[in-house]
GROMACS .gro file of C-alpha atoms in nm:
model
  283
    1MET     CA    1   1.352  -0.944   1.626
    2LEU     CA    2   1.053  -0.737   1.741
    3GLU     CA    3   1.186  -0.726   2.095
    4ALA     CA    4   1.478  -0.516   1.967
    5VAL     CA    5   1.248  -0.244   1.831
    6ASP     CA    6   1.259   0.076   2.037
    7LEU     CA    7   0.892   0.148   2.102
    8ASP     CA    8   0.974   0.460   2.305
    9ARG     CA    9   1.065   0.666   1.998
   10LYS     CA   10   0.870   0.991   1.988
   11LEU     CA   11   0.861   1.344   1.846
   12SER     CA   12   0.760   1.667   2.014
   13ARG     CA   13   0.488   1.876   1.857
   14THR     CA   14   0.745   2.138   1.759
   15GLU     CA   15   0.967   1.883   1.584
   16TYR     CA   16   0.667   1.730   1.411
   17GLU     CA   17   0.543   2.064   1.277
   18GLN     CA   18   0.889   2.142   1.144
   19VAL     CA   19   0.919   1.816   0.952
   20PHE     CA   20   0.583   1.666   0.860
   21PRO     CA   21   0.431   1.934   0.631
   22ALA     CA   22   0.745   1.926   0.414
   23LEU     CA   23   0.723   1.547   0.388
   24GLN     CA   24   0.358   1.568   0.283
   25GLU     CA   25   0.445   1.821   0.013
   26ARG     CA   26   0.742   1.619  -0.110
   27LEU     CA   27   0.524   1.309  -0.136
   28ARG     CA   28   0.270   1.504  -0.341
   29GLN     CA   29   0.547   1.618  -0.577
   30LEU     CA   30   0.682   1.265  -0.609
   31GLN     CA   31   0.336   1.132  -0.691
   32TYR     CA   32   0.325   1.356  -1.000
   33ALA     CA   33   0.690   1.289  -1.088
   34LEU     CA   34   0.635   0.912  -1.085
   35LYS     CA   35   0.308   0.956  -1.271
   36ASP     CA   36   0.494   1.138  -1.549
   37ALA     CA   37   0.762   0.866  -1.543
   38GLU     CA   38   0.487   0.599  -1.551
   39VAL     CA   39   0.623   0.421  -1.243
   40PRO     CA   40   0.356   0.237  -1.038
   41THR     CA   41   0.379   0.235  -0.657
   42VAL     CA   42   0.251  -0.035  -0.420
   43LEU     CA   43   0.223   0.043  -0.048
   44VAL     CA   44   0.173  -0.253   0.186
   45PHE     CA   45   0.050  -0.167   0.538
   46GLU     CA   46   0.052  -0.445   0.794
   47GLY     CA   47   0.047  -0.417   1.172
   48TRP     CA   48  -0.132  -0.471   1.499
   49ASP     CA   49  -0.496  -0.376   1.547
   50ALA     CA   50  -0.516  -0.017   1.680
   51ALA     CA   51  -0.156   0.054   1.571
   52GLY     CA   52  -0.252   0.372   1.382
   53LYS     CA   53  -0.260   0.263   1.019
   54GLY     CA   54  -0.591   0.441   0.958
   55SER     CA   55  -0.457   0.772   1.085
   56VAL     CA   56  -0.157   0.749   0.852
   57ILE     CA   57  -0.379   0.662   0.554
   58GLN     CA   58  -0.590   0.967   0.631
   59ARG     CA   59  -0.278   1.188   0.625
   60LEU     CA   60  -0.173   1.030   0.296
   61SER     CA   61  -0.510   1.104   0.139
   62GLU     CA   62  -0.499   1.471   0.240
   63LYS     CA   63  -0.235   1.572  -0.016
   64LEU     CA   64  -0.229   1.300  -0.279
   65ASP     CA   65  -0.421   1.332  -0.605
   66PRO     CA   66  -0.714   1.088  -0.565
   67ARG     CA   67  -0.725   1.027  -0.940
   68ALA     CA   68  -0.396   0.837  -0.912
   69PHE     CA   69  -0.420   0.699  -0.557
   70ARG     CA   70  -0.634   0.414  -0.429
   71ALA     CA   71  -0.649   0.250  -0.086
   72TRP     CA   72  -0.787  -0.103  -0.054
   73PRO     CA   73  -0.899  -0.217   0.293
   74GLY     CA   74  -0.845  -0.577   0.394
   75ALA     CA   75  -1.155  -0.794   0.364
   76PRO     CA   76  -1.236  -1.165   0.335
   77PRO     CA   77  -1.241  -1.293  -0.024
   78SER     CA   78  -1.571  -1.289  -0.210
   79GLU     CA   79  -1.731  -1.600  -0.356
   80LEU     CA   80  -1.587  -1.509  -0.697
   81GLU     CA   81  -1.238  -1.450  -0.556
   82ARG     CA   82  -1.238  -1.791  -0.387
   83ARG     CA   83  -1.259  -1.955  -0.730
   84TYR     CA   84  -0.916  -1.827  -0.830
   85HIS     CA   85  -0.562  -1.849  -0.694
   86TRP     CA   86  -0.552  -1.671  -0.358
   87LEU     CA   87  -0.322  -1.394  -0.493
   88TRP     CA   88  -0.554  -1.313  -0.785
   89ARG     CA   89  -0.772  -1.070  -0.591
   90TYR     CA   90  -0.466  -0.860  -0.512
   91GLN     CA   91  -0.322  -0.877  -0.861
   92VAL     CA   92  -0.636  -0.731  -1.016
   93ARG     CA   93  -0.607  -0.432  -0.777
   94LEU     CA   94  -0.246  -0.348  -0.863
   95PRO     CA   95  -0.192   0.010  -0.986
   96GLU     CA   96  -0.172   0.126  -1.343
   97ASP     CA   97   0.157   0.279  -1.459
   98GLY     CA   98   0.210   0.604  -1.273
   99HIS     CA   99  -0.056   0.532  -1.011
  100MET     CA  100  -0.034   0.439  -0.641
  101THR     CA  101  -0.221   0.161  -0.461
  102LEU     CA  102  -0.220   0.109  -0.085
  103PHE     CA  103  -0.317  -0.227   0.062
  104ASP     CA  104  -0.438  -0.185   0.420
  105HIS     CA  105  -0.374  -0.551   0.503
  106SER     CA  106  -0.258  -0.742   0.202
  107TRP     CA  107  -0.148  -1.083   0.076
  108TYR     CA  108   0.035  -1.118   0.407
  109GLY     CA  109  -0.293  -1.216   0.566
  110ARG     CA  110  -0.219  -1.569   0.444
  111VAL     CA  111   0.083  -1.597   0.678
  112LEU     CA  112  -0.063  -1.386   0.959
  113VAL     CA  113  -0.434  -1.402   1.041
  114GLU     CA  114  -0.500  -1.716   0.836
  115ARG     CA  115  -0.208  -1.889   1.008
  116VAL     CA  116  -0.281  -1.774   1.364
  117GLU     CA  117  -0.657  -1.830   1.340
  118LYS     CA  118  -0.598  -2.163   1.160
  119VAL     CA  119  -0.808  -2.064   0.861
  120VAL     CA  120  -0.576  -2.262   0.634
  121LYS     CA  121  -0.362  -2.569   0.690
  122LYS     CA  122   0.002  -2.543   0.790
  123LYS     CA  123   0.117  -2.667   0.451
  124VAL     CA  124  -0.076  -2.387   0.279
  125TRP     CA  125   0.062  -2.093   0.475
  126ARG     CA  126   0.413  -2.236   0.460
  127GLN     CA  127   0.393  -2.245   0.079
  128ALA     CA  128   0.276  -1.884   0.077
  129TYR     CA  129   0.616  -1.737   0.167
  130ASP     CA  130   0.771  -1.842  -0.164
  131GLN     CA  131   0.458  -1.738  -0.354
  132ILE     CA  132   0.468  -1.393  -0.195
  133ASN     CA  133   0.838  -1.350  -0.269
  134GLU     CA  134   0.778  -1.449  -0.630
  135LEU     CA  135   0.492  -1.198  -0.663
  136GLU     CA  136   0.702  -0.917  -0.520
  137ARG     CA  137   1.003  -1.009  -0.733
  138TRP     CA  138   0.778  -0.994  -1.038
  139LEU     CA  139   0.644  -0.655  -0.930
  140ARG     CA  140   0.991  -0.512  -0.880
  141ASP     CA  141   1.121  -0.658  -1.208
  142ASP     CA  142   0.822  -0.500  -1.380
  143GLY     CA  143   0.921  -0.157  -1.248
  144HIS     CA  144   0.695  -0.120  -0.944
  145VAL     CA  145   0.799   0.061  -0.629
  146VAL     CA  146   0.707  -0.174  -0.341
  147VAL     CA  147   0.707  -0.026   0.011
  148LYS     CA  148   0.625  -0.266   0.295
  149LEU     CA  149   0.562  -0.134   0.645
  150PHE     CA  150   0.473  -0.312   0.967
  151PHE     CA  151   0.322  -0.096   1.244
  152HIS     CA  152   0.446  -0.231   1.578
  153ILE     CA  153   0.312  -0.160   1.928
  154SER     CA  154   0.338  -0.352   2.254
  155ARG     CA  155   0.070  -0.576   2.396
  156LYS     CA  156   0.015  -0.327   2.679
  157GLU     CA  157  -0.019  -0.033   2.441
  158GLN     CA  158  -0.263  -0.222   2.222
  159ARG     CA  159  -0.479  -0.303   2.524
  160ARG     CA  160  -0.470   0.061   2.636
  161ARG     CA  161  -0.586   0.180   2.293
  162LEU     CA  162  -0.866  -0.075   2.270
  163GLU     CA  163  -0.992   0.025   2.615
  164LYS     CA  164  -0.980   0.393   2.518
  165MET     CA  165  -1.182   0.329   2.202
  166GLU     CA  166  -1.441   0.130   2.396
  167ARG     CA  167  -1.492   0.427   2.629
  168ASP     CA  168  -1.548   0.660   2.332
  169ARG     CA  169  -1.907   0.644   2.204
  170ALA     CA  170  -1.795   0.754   1.860
  171GLU     CA  171  -1.528   0.485   1.827
  172ARG     CA  172  -1.646   0.188   2.032
  173TRP     CA  173  -1.795   0.028   1.722
  174LYS     CA  174  -1.441  -0.024   1.591
  175VAL     CA  175  -1.355  -0.268   1.871
  176GLN     CA  176  -1.468  -0.621   1.792
  177PRO     CA  177  -1.438  -0.943   1.996
  178GLU     CA  178  -1.161  -1.065   1.767
  179ASP     CA  179  -0.951  -0.760   1.861
  180TRP     CA  180  -0.945  -0.874   2.224
  181ARG     CA  181  -0.885  -1.234   2.121
  182ARG     CA  182  -0.581  -1.127   1.921
  183ASN     CA  183  -0.452  -0.925   2.213
  184ARG     CA  184  -0.477  -1.232   2.437
  185ARG     CA  185  -0.288  -1.430   2.173
  186TYR     CA  186  -0.023  -1.160   2.130
  187ASP     CA  187   0.269  -1.402   2.171
  188ARG     CA  188   0.128  -1.633   1.905
  189TRP     CA  189   0.100  -1.337   1.669
  190VAL     CA  190   0.456  -1.229   1.746
  191GLU     CA  191   0.579  -1.570   1.629
  192ALA     CA  192   0.388  -1.540   1.300
  193ILE     CA  193   0.502  -1.180   1.245
  194GLU     CA  194   0.868  -1.258   1.304
  195ASP     CA  195   0.849  -1.554   1.065
  196MET     CA  196   0.689  -1.327   0.807
  197LEU     CA  197   0.955  -1.057   0.844
  198ASP     CA  198   1.233  -1.315   0.824
  199ARG     CA  199   1.096  -1.519   0.533
  200THR     CA  200   0.984  -1.227   0.310
  201GLU     CA  201   1.267  -0.977   0.368
  202THR     CA  202   1.443  -0.940   0.032
  203PRO     CA  203   1.690  -0.683  -0.107
  204ALA     CA  204   1.436  -0.572  -0.366
  205CYS     CA  205   1.140  -0.550  -0.126
  206PRO     CA  206   1.263  -0.496   0.231
  207TRP     CA  207   1.044  -0.447   0.537
  208THR     CA  208   1.034  -0.134   0.752
  209VAL     CA  209   0.918  -0.193   1.108
  210VAL     CA  210   0.753   0.129   1.228
  211GLU     CA  211   0.777   0.213   1.597
  212ALA     CA  212   0.410   0.308   1.633
  213THR     CA  213   0.366   0.403   1.999
  214ASP     CA  214   0.385   0.777   1.932
  215ALA     CA  215   0.151   0.902   1.658
  216ARG     CA  216   0.371   1.189   1.546
  217TRP     CA  217   0.681   0.967   1.521
  218THR     CA  218   0.477   0.706   1.331
  219ARG     CA  219   0.357   0.950   1.065
  220VAL     CA  220   0.700   1.099   1.006
  221ARG     CA  221   0.863   0.754   0.994
  222VAL     CA  222   0.611   0.624   0.741
  223PHE     CA  223   0.618   0.931   0.516
  224ARG     CA  224   0.997   0.949   0.521
  225THR     CA  225   1.024   0.581   0.426
  226ILE     CA  226   0.780   0.620   0.136
  227VAL     CA  227   0.949   0.939   0.014
  228ASP     CA  228   1.294   0.778   0.024
  229ARG     CA  229   1.179   0.473  -0.174
  230MET     CA  230   0.998   0.684  -0.433
  231GLU     CA  231   1.298   0.913  -0.478
  232GLU     CA  232   1.520   0.608  -0.524
  233ALA     CA  233   1.284   0.471  -0.790
  234LEU     CA  234   1.273   0.805  -0.969
  235ARG     CA  235   1.653   0.823  -0.979
  236ARG     CA  236   1.671   0.471  -1.121
  237ARG     CA  237   1.423   0.559  -1.392
  238GLN     CA  238   1.603   0.882  -1.482
  239GLU     CA  239   1.943   0.710  -1.493
  240SER     CA  240   1.820   0.428  -1.715
  241PRO     CA  241   1.833   0.524  -2.086
  242GLU     CA  242   1.631   0.214  -2.172
  243ALA     CA  243   1.355   0.310  -1.930
  244VAL     CA  244   1.351   0.669  -2.053
  245SER     CA  245   1.334   0.547  -2.412
  246ARG     CA  246   1.040   0.319  -2.327
  247THR     CA  247   0.857   0.608  -2.162
  248GLN     CA  248   0.921   0.839  -2.458
  249ALA     CA  249   0.816   0.569  -2.702
  250ALA     CA  250   0.495   0.506  -2.506
  251ARG     CA  251   0.415   0.878  -2.503
  252GLU     CA  252   0.484   0.906  -2.876
  253ALA     CA  253   0.263   0.605  -2.946
  254THR     CA  254  -0.012   0.756  -2.733
  255ARG     CA  255   0.016   1.088  -2.917
  256GLU     CA  256   0.010   0.920  -3.258
  257ASP     CA  257  -0.288   0.707  -3.157
  258ARG     CA  258  -0.475   1.013  -3.033
  259GLU     CA  259  -0.403   1.204  -3.355
  260HIS     CA  260  -0.513   0.903  -3.560
  261ARG     CA  261  -0.842   0.880  -3.370
  262GLU     CA  262  -0.899   1.254  -3.416
  263ARG     CA  263  -0.845   1.223  -3.793
  264GLU     CA  264  -1.089   0.932  -3.806
  265ASP     CA  265  -1.346   1.129  -3.607
  266GLN     CA  266  -1.310   1.428  -3.838
  267ALA     CA  267  -1.351   1.204  -4.143
  268ARG     CA  268  -1.670   1.053  -3.999
  269VAL     CA  269  -1.810   1.398  -3.924
  270ARG     CA  270  -1.738   1.513  -4.280
  271SER     CA  271  -1.898   1.199  -4.423
  272VAL     CA  272  -2.215   1.242  -4.214
  273ALA     CA  273  -2.231   1.610  -4.298
  274ALA     CA  274  -2.188   1.542  -4.670
  275ASP     CA  275  -2.463   1.276  -4.668
  276ALA     CA  276  -2.696   1.522  -4.496
  277GLY     CA  277  -2.606   1.808  -4.727
  278LEU     CA  278  -2.479   2.018  -4.438
  279PRO     CA  279  -2.206   2.279  -4.484
  280LEU     CA  280  -1.876   2.218  -4.304
  281GLU     CA  281  -1.726   2.484  -4.079
  282ASP     CA  282  -1.414   2.538  -4.290
  283GLU     CA  283  -1.614   2.587  -4.610
   0.00000   0.00000   0.00000
């Protein structure tokens, strides 16, 4: 599967400058369009260490409205999170309607790092495929846009990037012993990744494998994929009378609730003013 990916794909600077700014702007427009339509978006970023996910996240953050966009970095579960089902810590970070959440490493850690590093037993990570598919089916049925991307580079390219970072005083802190251990175990990781792509590829939530050798190609590929999926979701929402009706009903309920609270606030102000013998502004 991964061996068929063309890792030599690249863009010239001229091609990149012709395409990428327009994609950034379109993504910004779609963020507001889906916010108005109350459609939540989930971005799942998985990939090799040093594959360029951080650079893409930085480009995403440049144009998106931070009030409706949140990126969650992968981290081991806290003591509290260990008390609950392993998917709970991701569920509580899902976006509100109209917002976007990016998981930089996600629930797929169960079938990747936890499998390869033998953090959990074989039975546990094998069960996780069905649990993940059920979670994503629920998200899609609930109206979420789910975009899953895997950033792929070769073992040689990963080693080259790690060595380059180690030579850079400003970036050497990013390279940890486990990065080199994973590079040495590249073939073991490939087996886990291909199982993941095969077992969790569904019509509702498909995977996009990003050829991540060239940074410019990577950014354009990622942005174009996200834009296409968001445009598709917006069309579905606009073509669905039931969905439009739900959105209009929610907005009307919000407006009525706001007006009701304003009337209650005005009544309280009048009551306090009357008790204090103060004149009201409209008197």
